[in-house]
Coordinates of C-alpha atoms and ligand atoms in Angstrom, one line a residue:
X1 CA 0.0 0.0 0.0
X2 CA 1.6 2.9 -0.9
X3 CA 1.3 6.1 1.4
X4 CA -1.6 8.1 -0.2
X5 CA -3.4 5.0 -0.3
X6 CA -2.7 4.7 3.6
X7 CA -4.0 7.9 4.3
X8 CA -7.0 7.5 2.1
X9 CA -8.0 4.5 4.3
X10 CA -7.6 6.8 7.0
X11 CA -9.2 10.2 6.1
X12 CA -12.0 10.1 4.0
X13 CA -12.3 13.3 2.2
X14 CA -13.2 15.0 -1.5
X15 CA -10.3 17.2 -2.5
X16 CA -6.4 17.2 -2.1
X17 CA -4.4 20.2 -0.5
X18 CA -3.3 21.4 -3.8
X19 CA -6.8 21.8 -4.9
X20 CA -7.3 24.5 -1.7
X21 CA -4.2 26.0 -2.2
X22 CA -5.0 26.6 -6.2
X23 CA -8.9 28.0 -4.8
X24 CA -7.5 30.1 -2.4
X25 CA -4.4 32.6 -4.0
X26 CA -2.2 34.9 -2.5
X27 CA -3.9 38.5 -1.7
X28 CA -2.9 41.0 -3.6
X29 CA -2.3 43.8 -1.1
X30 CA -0.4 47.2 -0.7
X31 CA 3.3 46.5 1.2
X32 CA 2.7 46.3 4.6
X33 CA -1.4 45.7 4.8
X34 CA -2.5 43.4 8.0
X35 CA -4.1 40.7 7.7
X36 CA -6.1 40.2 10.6
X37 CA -9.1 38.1 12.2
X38 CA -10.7 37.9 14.9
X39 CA -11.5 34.0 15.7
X40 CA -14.4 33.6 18.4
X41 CA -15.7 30.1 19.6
X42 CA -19.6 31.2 19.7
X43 CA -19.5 30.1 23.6
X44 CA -21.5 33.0 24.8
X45 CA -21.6 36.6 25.2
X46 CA -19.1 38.9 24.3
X47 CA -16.8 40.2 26.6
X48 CA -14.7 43.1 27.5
X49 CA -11.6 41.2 26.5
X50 CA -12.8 40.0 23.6
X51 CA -14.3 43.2 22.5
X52 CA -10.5 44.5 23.2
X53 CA -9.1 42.1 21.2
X54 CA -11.3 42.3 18.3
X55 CA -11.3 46.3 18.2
X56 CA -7.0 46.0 18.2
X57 CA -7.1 43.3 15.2
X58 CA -9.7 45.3 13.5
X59 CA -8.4 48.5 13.4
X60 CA -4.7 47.4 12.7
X61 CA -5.9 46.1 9.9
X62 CA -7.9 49.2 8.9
X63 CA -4.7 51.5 9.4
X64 CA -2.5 49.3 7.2
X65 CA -5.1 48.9 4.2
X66 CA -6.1 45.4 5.3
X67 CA -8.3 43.5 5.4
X68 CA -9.7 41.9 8.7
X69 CA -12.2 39.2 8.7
X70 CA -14.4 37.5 11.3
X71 CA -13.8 33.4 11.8
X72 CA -15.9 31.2 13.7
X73 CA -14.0 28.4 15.5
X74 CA -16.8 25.7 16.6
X75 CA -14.7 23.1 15.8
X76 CA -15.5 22.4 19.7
X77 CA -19.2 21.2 19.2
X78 CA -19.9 20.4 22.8
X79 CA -19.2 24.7 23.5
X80 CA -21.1 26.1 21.1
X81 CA -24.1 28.0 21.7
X82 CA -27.6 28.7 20.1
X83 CA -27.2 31.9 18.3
X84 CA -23.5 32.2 20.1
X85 CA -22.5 34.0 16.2
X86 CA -25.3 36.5 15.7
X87 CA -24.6 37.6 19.3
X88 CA -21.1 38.0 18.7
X89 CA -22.0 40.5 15.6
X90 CA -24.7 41.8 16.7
X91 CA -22.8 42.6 19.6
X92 CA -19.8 44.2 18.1
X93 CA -21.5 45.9 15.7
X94 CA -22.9 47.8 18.3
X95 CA -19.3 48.8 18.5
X96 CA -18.4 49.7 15.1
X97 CA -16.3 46.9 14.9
X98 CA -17.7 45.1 11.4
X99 CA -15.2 42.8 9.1
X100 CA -14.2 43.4 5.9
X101 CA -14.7 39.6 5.3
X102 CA -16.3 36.5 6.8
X103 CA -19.5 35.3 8.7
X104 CA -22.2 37.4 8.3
X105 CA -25.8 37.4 9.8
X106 CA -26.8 36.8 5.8
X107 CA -24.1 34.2 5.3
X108 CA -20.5 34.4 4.2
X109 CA -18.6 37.6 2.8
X110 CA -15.3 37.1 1.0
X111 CA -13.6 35.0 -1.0
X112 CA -11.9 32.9 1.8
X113 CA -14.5 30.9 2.8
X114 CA -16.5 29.2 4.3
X115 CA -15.6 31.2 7.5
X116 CA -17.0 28.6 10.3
X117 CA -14.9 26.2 11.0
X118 CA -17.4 23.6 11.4
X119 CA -17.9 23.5 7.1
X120 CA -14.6 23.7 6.8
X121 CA -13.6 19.6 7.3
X122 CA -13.0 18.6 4.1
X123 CA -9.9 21.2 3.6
X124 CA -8.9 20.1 7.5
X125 CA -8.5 16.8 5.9
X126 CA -6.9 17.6 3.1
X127 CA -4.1 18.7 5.2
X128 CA -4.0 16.1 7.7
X129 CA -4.2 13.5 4.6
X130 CA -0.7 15.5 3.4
X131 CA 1.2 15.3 6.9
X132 CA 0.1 11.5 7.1
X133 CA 1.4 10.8 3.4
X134 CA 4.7 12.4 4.7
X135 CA 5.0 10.8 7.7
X136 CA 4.3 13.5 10.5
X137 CA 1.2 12.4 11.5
X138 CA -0.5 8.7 12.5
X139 CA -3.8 7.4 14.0
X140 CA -4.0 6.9 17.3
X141 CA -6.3 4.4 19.3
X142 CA -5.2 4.6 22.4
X143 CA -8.8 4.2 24.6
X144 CA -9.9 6.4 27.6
X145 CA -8.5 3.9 30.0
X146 CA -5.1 3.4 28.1
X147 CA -4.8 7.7 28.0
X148 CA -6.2 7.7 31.8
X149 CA -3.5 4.7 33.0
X150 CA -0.6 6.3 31.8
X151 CA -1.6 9.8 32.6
X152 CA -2.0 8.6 36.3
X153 CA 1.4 7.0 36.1
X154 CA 3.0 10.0 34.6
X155 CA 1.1 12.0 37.7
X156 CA 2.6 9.5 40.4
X157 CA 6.2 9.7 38.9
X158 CA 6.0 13.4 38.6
X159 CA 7.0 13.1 34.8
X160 CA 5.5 15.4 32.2
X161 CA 1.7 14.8 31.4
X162 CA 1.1 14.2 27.8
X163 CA 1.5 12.3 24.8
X164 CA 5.3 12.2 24.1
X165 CA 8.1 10.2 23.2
X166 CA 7.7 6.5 24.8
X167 CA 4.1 7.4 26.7
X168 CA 3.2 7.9 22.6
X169 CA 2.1 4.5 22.1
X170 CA 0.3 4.3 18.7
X171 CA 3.7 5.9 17.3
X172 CA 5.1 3.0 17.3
X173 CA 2.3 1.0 15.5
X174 CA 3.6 -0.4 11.8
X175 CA 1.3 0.3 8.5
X176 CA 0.0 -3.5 8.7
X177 CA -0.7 -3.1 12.3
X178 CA -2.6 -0.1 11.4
X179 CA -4.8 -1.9 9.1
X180 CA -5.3 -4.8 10.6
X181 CA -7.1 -2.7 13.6
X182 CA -9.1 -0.7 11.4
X183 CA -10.0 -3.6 9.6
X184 CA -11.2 -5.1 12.9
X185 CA -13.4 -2.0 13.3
X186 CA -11.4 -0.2 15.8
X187 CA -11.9 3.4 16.3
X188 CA -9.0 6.2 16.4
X189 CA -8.1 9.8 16.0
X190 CA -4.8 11.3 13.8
X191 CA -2.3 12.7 15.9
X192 CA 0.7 14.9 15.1
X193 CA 4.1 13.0 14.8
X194 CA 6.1 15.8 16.4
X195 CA 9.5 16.1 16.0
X196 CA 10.4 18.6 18.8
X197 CA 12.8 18.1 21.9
X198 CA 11.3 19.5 24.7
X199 CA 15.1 20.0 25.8
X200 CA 15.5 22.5 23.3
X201 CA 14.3 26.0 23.4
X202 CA 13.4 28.2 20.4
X203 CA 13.3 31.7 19.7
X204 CA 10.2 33.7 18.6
X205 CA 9.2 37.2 18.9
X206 CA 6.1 38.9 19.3
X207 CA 5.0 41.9 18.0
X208 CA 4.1 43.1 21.3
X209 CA 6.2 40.8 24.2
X210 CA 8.9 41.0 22.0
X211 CA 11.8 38.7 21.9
X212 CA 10.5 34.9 23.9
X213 CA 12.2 31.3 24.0
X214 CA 10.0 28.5 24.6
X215 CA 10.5 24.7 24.4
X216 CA 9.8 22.9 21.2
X217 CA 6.8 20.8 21.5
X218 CA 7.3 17.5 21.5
X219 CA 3.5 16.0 22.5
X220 CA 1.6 14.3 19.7
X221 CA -1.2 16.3 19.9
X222 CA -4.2 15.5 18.4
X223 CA -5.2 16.7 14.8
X224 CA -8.2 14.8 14.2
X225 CA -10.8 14.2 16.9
X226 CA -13.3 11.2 16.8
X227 CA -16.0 13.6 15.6
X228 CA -14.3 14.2 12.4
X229 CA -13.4 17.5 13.1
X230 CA -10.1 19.0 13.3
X231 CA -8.4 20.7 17.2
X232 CA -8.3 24.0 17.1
X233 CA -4.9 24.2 16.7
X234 CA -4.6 22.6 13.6
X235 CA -7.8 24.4 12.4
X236 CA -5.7 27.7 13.0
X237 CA -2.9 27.0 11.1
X238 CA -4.6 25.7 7.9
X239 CA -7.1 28.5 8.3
X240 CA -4.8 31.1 9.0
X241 CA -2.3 29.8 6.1
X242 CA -5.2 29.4 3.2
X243 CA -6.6 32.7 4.8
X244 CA -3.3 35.0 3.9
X245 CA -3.4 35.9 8.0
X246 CA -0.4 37.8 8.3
X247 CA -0.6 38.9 11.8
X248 CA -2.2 36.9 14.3
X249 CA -4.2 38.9 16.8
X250 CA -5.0 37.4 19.7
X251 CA -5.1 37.1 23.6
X252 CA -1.9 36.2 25.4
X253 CA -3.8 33.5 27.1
X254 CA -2.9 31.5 23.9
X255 CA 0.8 32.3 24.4
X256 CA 1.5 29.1 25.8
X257 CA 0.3 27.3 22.2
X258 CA 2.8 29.0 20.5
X259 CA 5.4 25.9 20.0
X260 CA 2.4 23.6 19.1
X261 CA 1.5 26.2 16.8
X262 CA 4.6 27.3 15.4
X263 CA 5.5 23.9 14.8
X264 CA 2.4 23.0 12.9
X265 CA 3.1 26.2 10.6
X266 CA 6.4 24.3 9.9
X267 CA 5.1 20.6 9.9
X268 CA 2.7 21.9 7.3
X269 CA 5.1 23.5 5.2
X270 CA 3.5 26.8 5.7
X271 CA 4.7 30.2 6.1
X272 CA 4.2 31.3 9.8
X273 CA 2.3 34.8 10.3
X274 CA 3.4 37.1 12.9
X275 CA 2.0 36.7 16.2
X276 CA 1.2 39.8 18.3
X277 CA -0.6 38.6 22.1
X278 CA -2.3 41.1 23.4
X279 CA -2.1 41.4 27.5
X280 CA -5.3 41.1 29.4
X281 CA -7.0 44.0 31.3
X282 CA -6.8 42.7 35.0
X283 CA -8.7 44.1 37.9
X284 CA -7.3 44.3 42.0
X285 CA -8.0 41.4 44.0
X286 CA -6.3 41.3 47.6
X287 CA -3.0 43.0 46.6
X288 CA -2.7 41.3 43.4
X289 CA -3.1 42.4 39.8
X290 CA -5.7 39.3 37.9
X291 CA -7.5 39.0 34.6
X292 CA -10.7 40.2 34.4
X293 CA -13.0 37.2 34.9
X294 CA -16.3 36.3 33.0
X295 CA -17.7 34.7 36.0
X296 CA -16.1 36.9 39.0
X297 CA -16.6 40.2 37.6
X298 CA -19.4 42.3 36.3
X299 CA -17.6 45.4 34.4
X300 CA -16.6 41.8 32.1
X301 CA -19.6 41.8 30.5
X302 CA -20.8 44.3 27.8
X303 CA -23.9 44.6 29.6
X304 CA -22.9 46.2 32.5
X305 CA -22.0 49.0 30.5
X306 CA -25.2 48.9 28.2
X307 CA -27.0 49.3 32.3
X308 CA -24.7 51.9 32.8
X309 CA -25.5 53.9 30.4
X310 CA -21.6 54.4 29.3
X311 CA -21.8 55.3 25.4
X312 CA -20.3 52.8 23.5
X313 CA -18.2 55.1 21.9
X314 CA -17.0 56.2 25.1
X315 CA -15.9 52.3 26.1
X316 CA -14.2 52.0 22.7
X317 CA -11.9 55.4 23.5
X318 CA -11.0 53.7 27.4
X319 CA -10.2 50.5 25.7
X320 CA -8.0 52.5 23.5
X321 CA -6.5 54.3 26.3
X322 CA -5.2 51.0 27.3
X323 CA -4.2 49.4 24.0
X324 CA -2.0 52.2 23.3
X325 CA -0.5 54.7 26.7
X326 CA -0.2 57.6 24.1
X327 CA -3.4 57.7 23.1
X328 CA -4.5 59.9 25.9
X329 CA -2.2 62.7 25.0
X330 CA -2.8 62.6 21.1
X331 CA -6.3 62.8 22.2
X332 CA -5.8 66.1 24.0
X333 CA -3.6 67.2 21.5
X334 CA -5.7 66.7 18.7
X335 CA -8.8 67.8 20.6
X336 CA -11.5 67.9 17.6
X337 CA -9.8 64.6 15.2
X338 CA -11.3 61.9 14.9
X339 CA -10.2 59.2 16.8
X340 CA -10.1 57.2 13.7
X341 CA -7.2 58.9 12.9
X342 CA -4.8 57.7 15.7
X343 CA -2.6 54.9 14.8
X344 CA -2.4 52.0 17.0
X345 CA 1.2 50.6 17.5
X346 CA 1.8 47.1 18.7
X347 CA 5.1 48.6 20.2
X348 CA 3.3 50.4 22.8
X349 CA 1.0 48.3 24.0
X350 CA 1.0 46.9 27.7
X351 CA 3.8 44.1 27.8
X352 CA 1.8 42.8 31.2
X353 CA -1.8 43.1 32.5
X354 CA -3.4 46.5 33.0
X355 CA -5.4 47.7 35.8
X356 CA -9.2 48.5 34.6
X357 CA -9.2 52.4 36.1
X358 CA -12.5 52.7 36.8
X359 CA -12.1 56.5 37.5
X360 CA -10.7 56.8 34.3
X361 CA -13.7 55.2 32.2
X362 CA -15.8 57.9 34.1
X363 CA -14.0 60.9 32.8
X364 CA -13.7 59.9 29.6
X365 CA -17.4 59.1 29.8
X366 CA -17.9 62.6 30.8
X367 CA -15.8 64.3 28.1
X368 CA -17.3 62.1 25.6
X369 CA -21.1 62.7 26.0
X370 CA -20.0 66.6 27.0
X371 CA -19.6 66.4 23.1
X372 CA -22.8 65.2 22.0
X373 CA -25.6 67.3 20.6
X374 CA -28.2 67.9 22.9
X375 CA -30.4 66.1 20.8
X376 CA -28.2 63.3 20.7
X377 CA -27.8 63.2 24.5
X378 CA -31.6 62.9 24.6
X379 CA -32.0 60.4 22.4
X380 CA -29.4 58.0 24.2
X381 CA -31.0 59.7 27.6
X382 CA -34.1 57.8 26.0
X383 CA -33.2 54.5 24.6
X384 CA -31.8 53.8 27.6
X385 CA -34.9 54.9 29.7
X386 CA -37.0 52.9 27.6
X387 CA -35.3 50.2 28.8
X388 CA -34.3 50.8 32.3
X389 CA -36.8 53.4 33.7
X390 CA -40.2 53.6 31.9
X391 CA -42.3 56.5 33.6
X392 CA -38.6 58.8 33.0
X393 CA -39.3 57.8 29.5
X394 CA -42.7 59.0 29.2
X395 CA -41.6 62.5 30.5
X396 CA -38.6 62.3 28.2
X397 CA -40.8 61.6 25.1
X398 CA -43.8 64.0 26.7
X399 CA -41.8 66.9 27.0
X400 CA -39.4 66.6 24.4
X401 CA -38.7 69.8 23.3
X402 CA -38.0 71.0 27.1
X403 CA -36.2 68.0 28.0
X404 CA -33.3 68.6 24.9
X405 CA -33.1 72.3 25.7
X406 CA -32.3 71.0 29.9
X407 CA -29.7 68.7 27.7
X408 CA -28.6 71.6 26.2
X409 CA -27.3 74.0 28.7
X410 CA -23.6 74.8 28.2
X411 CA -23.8 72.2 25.8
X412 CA -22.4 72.5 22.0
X413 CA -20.0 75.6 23.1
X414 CA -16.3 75.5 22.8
X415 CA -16.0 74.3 26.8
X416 CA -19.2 72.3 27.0
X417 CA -20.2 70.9 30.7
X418 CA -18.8 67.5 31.4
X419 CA -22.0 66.6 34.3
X420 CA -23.1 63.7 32.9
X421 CA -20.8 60.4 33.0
X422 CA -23.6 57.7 32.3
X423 CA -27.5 57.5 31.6
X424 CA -28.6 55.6 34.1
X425 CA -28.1 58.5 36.5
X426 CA -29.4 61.5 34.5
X427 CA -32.4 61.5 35.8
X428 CA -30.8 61.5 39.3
X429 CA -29.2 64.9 37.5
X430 CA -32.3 66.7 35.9
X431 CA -35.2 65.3 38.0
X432 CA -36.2 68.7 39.5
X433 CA -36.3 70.3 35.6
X434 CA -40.0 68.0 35.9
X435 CA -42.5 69.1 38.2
X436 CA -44.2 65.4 38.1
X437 CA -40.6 64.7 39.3
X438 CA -39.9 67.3 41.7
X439 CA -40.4 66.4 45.5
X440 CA -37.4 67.8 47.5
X441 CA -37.1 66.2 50.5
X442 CA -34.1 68.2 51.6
X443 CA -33.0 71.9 50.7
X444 CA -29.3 71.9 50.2
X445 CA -28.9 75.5 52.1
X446 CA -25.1 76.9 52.2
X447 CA -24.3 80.1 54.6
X448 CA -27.5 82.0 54.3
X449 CA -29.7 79.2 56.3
X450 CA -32.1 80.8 58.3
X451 CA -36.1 81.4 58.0
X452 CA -35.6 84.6 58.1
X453 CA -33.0 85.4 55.8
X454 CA -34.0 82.9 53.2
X455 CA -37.6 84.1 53.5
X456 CA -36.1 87.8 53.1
X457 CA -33.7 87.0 50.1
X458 CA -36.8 85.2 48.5
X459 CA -39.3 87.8 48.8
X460 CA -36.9 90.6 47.7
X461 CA -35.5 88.6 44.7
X462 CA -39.6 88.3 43.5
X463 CA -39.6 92.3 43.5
X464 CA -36.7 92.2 41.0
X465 CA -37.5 89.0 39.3
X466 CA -38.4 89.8 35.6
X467 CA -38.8 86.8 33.2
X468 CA -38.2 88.5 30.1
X469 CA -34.7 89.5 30.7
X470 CA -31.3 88.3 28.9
X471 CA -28.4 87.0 30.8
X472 CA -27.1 90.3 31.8
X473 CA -30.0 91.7 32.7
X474 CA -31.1 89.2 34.7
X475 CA -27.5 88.9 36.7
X476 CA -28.1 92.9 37.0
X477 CA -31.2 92.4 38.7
X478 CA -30.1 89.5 40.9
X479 CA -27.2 91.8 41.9
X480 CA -29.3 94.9 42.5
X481 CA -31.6 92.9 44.2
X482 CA -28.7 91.0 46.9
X483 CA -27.0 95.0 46.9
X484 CA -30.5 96.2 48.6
X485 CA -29.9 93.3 51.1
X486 CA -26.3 94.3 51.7
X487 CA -25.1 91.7 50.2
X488 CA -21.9 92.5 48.5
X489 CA -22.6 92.8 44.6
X490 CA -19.0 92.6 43.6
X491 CA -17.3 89.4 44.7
X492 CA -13.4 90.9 44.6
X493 CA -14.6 94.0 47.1
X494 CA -16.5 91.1 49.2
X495 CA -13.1 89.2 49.6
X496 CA -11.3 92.4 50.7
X497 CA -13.6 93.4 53.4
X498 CA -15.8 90.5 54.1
X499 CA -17.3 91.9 57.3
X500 CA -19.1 94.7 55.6
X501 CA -21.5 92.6 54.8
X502 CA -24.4 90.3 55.5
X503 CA -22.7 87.9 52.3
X504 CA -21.9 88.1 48.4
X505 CA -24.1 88.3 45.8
X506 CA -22.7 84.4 45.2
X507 CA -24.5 83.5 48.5
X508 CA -27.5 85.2 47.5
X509 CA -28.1 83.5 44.2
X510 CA -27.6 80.0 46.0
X511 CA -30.5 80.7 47.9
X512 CA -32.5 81.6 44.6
X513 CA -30.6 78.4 43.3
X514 CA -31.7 76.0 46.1
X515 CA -35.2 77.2 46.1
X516 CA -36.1 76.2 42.6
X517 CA -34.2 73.5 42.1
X518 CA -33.5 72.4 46.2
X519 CA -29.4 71.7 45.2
X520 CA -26.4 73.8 45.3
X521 CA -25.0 72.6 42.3
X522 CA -26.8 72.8 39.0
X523 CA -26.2 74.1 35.6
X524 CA -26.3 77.5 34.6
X525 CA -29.2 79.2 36.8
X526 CA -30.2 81.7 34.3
X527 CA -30.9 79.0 31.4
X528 CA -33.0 76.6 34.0
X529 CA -35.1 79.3 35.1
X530 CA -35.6 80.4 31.2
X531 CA -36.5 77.0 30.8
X532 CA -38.6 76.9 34.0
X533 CA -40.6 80.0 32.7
X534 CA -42.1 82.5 35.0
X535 CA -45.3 80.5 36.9
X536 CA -42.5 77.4 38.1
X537 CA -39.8 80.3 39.3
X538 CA -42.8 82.0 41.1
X539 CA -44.3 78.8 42.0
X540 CA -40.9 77.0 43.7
X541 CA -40.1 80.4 45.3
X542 CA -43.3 80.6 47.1
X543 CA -43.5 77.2 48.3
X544 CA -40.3 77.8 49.9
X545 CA -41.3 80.9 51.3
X546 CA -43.8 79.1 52.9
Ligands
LIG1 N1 -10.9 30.5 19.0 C1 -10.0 31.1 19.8 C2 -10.7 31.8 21.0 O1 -11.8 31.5 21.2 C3 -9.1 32.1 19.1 C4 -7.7 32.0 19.3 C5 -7.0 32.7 18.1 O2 -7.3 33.8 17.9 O3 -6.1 32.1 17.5 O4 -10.2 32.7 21.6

C-alpha cells in the first residue's frame, strides 16, 4: 500500500491540498497591509476582553489597508451556543467593529471561505491526509483507559503529562498493524508526529512581548478528533495559512500554544504569520493584579456598560487608552480629530496586565457625551430609559422639546459641561427640571440658612424678578436685588472686606438656586429658570417661602 493509499484508508475526504491552495491565491495587497481576524468560539456573550481584542485586530488592519475578517472556531461542538455568532455580531456591531470579510448574519462575505470552521472539514483533511502521506502524523487508538492509565502513572512519577516520546504509544504501531485494527473495526483519531525536543528551546518574537524562548513541542497532539473535526490548533494553522493571516491577533492567554502552533506552521510546510498577544486587562484582587474574569466580575460583560448607560463610543476610546498609553495625549492634543485617525502601535502596548481604572472610564465618559448634541444626548438619555426606567421615558418623550433644551445648557460651546458620566443617573441629575418629578425632600442651604434670611432673600429677589430679561439683565437684577440686602454685589470688594457685609451676591443667588431646584449645584441658573418660565420660578419660590 503505498502512502496516499494509507492515508485514504484513514481520512476520508473529497479534495487534495493542492486543490485548496489553487482555490484560495495569495492576496494581492499594498506593502505592509495586515491581515487580521478575529477567531471567536460562539460560547456565549461577548466580553470586555474579547471586545479589546477584536477592536486591536480590527483596526490594525484598517490603518495598514487590510483587510480583517471574522472566523468562527466551533470546531469544539460540545461549546457552542444557540445563536453564540449572531450575538457576537450583533454585539460588536454595536461597536463599530464590522469585518471586511467572513460570517455574516446573511451568510459568508469574501472569498476565503466558508468562515465557520465547522464547514470547513474537508480542507482540515486535506491537510491532515498531506502530513500522514509524509510521515508527521498517525492514527491513534489509544482508549480512555489506556490515556487515563498512563496519565496517572505520569502523575505519580511526577513526569511530564502528555502524549510524548515513549508514553506515545500508537507511534510506534507499523502500516500493517494499522490496518489490521481498522480492519477489525477499531476506532481512532490522527495525531501529530512531532518532531520537537522539549530540551530544546526556540526563539520567537512577538509583536508586542517581544523577543521569547520557549520549548519545542514534543506532545503528539491530536489533529483529528473522533468527531471528524479538526483541534483548534490545527484548524488555526490551515485556516490562518489558506486565509493570507499575516498577523495573528489574539489574547496572550494562547501564548503558551505557540510551540504547538509554530511547529504546525512548519510541519505543514506553511509560512508562519506574525504573532502579536495582546495582555489582558486585570482588575485588583487582595494585593494582586488578575485578569478580568467572565464569572467573578461584572464590568466583564458588555452589559454592564449597556445598564450603565456608558456610550459605546465612550468604552471604545478607554479600551483604546489602554491598547496604546499615548493615546490619551494625542487625544488632547488633537482635541477635535477623529479618533479614527490615531494609529495604534503594537510597540506600545501593555507588555503585562493593566489595571481597569474605573475613574478613568468615568471621565472619559464625561468628556465624551460633553460632546454630543443635545439632541443626541436625549435620544441616548431615552433609549436607555425605555429600557431601564419607563415612567422617566414618558416624560422624556412628553416633553421633548424641554427636556433637549435642559440637555442643552452649556452644551455645544467651545467648553461644553462634562456633568453627565452615564444614563442611568441623568435622571438623578435633571429630576427637579419636571414638576411630576420634583419632591425635595431636603434643601441643600449653604451660609445663608435661616427662616428669616431665606424668606427675606426670597421675597426681595420676586420684587426684582423679571422673566423677560437676557443674561445680563437678569444677573443685574439679581445683583441689584442682593445689593439692597447688603449683600456684597461685587465678589473681589466682598473678599477684601468680608465683614461689611451680610454675604456676596454668590451666597445670595444659591438661595434663589436652592429654592427652585432644592441643590447647590446645578447648571447654569439663568438657562433653568428660562426654561422653567415665569409661573414654576414664582411657584418654587413661594412654596419655599412658605
Ligand atoms: N478560538 C480562539 C478563541 O476563542 C481564538 C484563538 C486565536 O485567535 O487564535 O479565543
Amino acid at each position: 500500500m503505498t502512502r496516499e493509499e494509507y492515508a485514504d484508508l484513514l481520512v476520508k475526504n473529497e479534495h487534495d491540498y493542492k486543490y485548496y491552495e489553487d482555490k484560495y491565491p495569495k492576496r494581492d495587497l499594498p506593502e505592509g497591509a495586515i491581515v487580521s481576524r478575529y477567531a471567536p468560539s460562539p460560547t456565549g456573550y461577548v466580553h470586555l476582553g474579547a471586545l479589546y481584542t477584536s477592536f486591536i485586530s480590527r483596526k490594525m488592519s484598517k490603518q495598514t489597508n487590510g483587510v480583517c475578517f471574522l472566523r468562527i472556531e466551533d470546531t469544539d461542538q460540545k461549546r457552542t451556543i444557540e445563536n453564540g455568532v449572531e450575538r457576537i455580531i450583533e454585539d460588536l456591531a454595536k461597536f463599530n467593529i464590522n469585518f471586511d470579510e467572513g460570517v455574516t448574519l446573511d451568510g459568508d462575505k469574501g472569498n476565503y471561505g466558508p468562515y465557520m470552521q465547522s464547514k470547513r472539514g474537508d480542507i482540515y483533511k486535506a491537510f491532515i491526509k498531506k502530513l500522514i502521506i509524509e510521515d508527521k502524523a498517525y492514527p491513534c487508538f489509544c482508549t480512555e483507559e489506556e490515556l487515563k492509565h498512563d496519565h496517572d502513572r505520569q502523575a505519580l512519577n511526577k513526569e511530564r503529562l502528555g502524549y510524548y516520546g515513549i508514553w506515545a504509544r500508537c507511534r510506534r504501531l507499523s502500516m500493517d498493524e494499522v490496518i489490521s485494527k481498522i480492519n477489525n473495526g477499531e476506532k481512532y483519531i490522527i495525531r501529530l508526529k512531532s518532531k520537537g525536543n522539549f530540551n530544546h528551546h526556540f526563539k520567537f518574537k512577538d509583536e508586542i512581548k517581544g523577543k521569547m524562548e520557549f520549548p519545542e513541542n514534543d506532545q503528539d497532539i491530536v489533529i483529528l478528533k473522533s468527531d471528524d473535526l479538526p483541534t483548534y490548533h490545527l484548524a488555526h494553522a490551515v485556516d490562518d495559512h489558506l486565509m493570507g493571516t499575516t498577523h495573528v491577533i489574539r489574547g496572550d492567554e494562547w501564548l503558551s500554544s505557540i510551540p504547538v502552533h509554530v511547529q504546525l506552521f512548519e510541519m505543514l510546510g506553511f509560512e508562519t504569520p506574525k504573532y502579536a498577544h495582546i495582555s489582558p486587562i486585570c482588575i485588583e484582587e487582595d494585593g494582586k493584579k488578575r485578569k478580568l474574569s467572565k464569572r467573578k466580575d461584572p464590568e466583564a460583560a458588555i452589559s454592564y456598560y449597556h445598564e450603565k448607560g456608558i456610550p459605546y463610543g465612550a468604552l471604545m476610546l478607554f479600551l483604546e487608552t489602554i491598547a496604546n498609553s499615548n493615546f490619551e495625549m494625542w487625544m488632547l492634543q488633537n482635541k477635535d480629530a477623529n479618533p479614527d485617525e490615531f494609529k495604534l502601535d503594537f510597540k506600545k502596548m501593555p507588555i503585562g496586565g493593566t489595571l481597569f481604572d474605573h475613574e478613568k472610564l468615568i471621565s472619559i465618559s464625561k468628556n465624551y457625551i460633553s460632546k454630543l448634541k443635545a439632541i443626541e444626548v436625549y435620544d441616548m438619555a431615552l433609549n436607555h430609559a425605555l429600557e431601564y426606567d419607563k415612567d422617566f421615558a414618558l416624560l422624556l418623550e412628553k416633553y421633548k422639546d424641554y427636556s433637549v433644551s435642559i440637555f442643552n445648557i452649556e452644551r455645544e460651546q467651545k467648553k461644553p459641561r462634562k456633568d453627565i458620566a452615564n444614563f442611568s443617573e441623568i435622571k438623578s441629575q435633571v429630576w427637579y427640571m419636571y414638576d411630576e418629578l420634583y419632591k425635595p425632600v431636603n434643601y441643600e442651604w449653604q451660609k445663608i440658612n435661616s427662616k428669616d434670611d431665606i424668606k427675606e432673600v426670597l421675597n426681595t429677589y420676586l420684587k426684582y424678578y423679571n422673566p423677560d430679561d437676557d443674561k445680563n439683565s437678569w444677573f443685574d437684577h439679581m445683583k441689584e436685588a442682593a445689593v439692597s440686602l447688603n449683600y456684597a454685589g461685587d465678589m473681589k470688594e466682598y473678599k477684601v472686606n468680608p465683614d461689611k457685609y451680610k454675604g456676596s451676591i454668590a451666597d445670595f443667588s444659591t438661595v434663589i438656586r436652592v429654592s427652585l431646584t432644592s441643590k447647590c449645584n446645578t447648571p447654569d441658573l439663568y438657562e433653568i429658570m428660562r426654561l422653567f418660565g415665569k409661573d414654576r420660578v414664582i411657584n418654587r419660590i413661594n412654596e419655599v417661602i412658605k
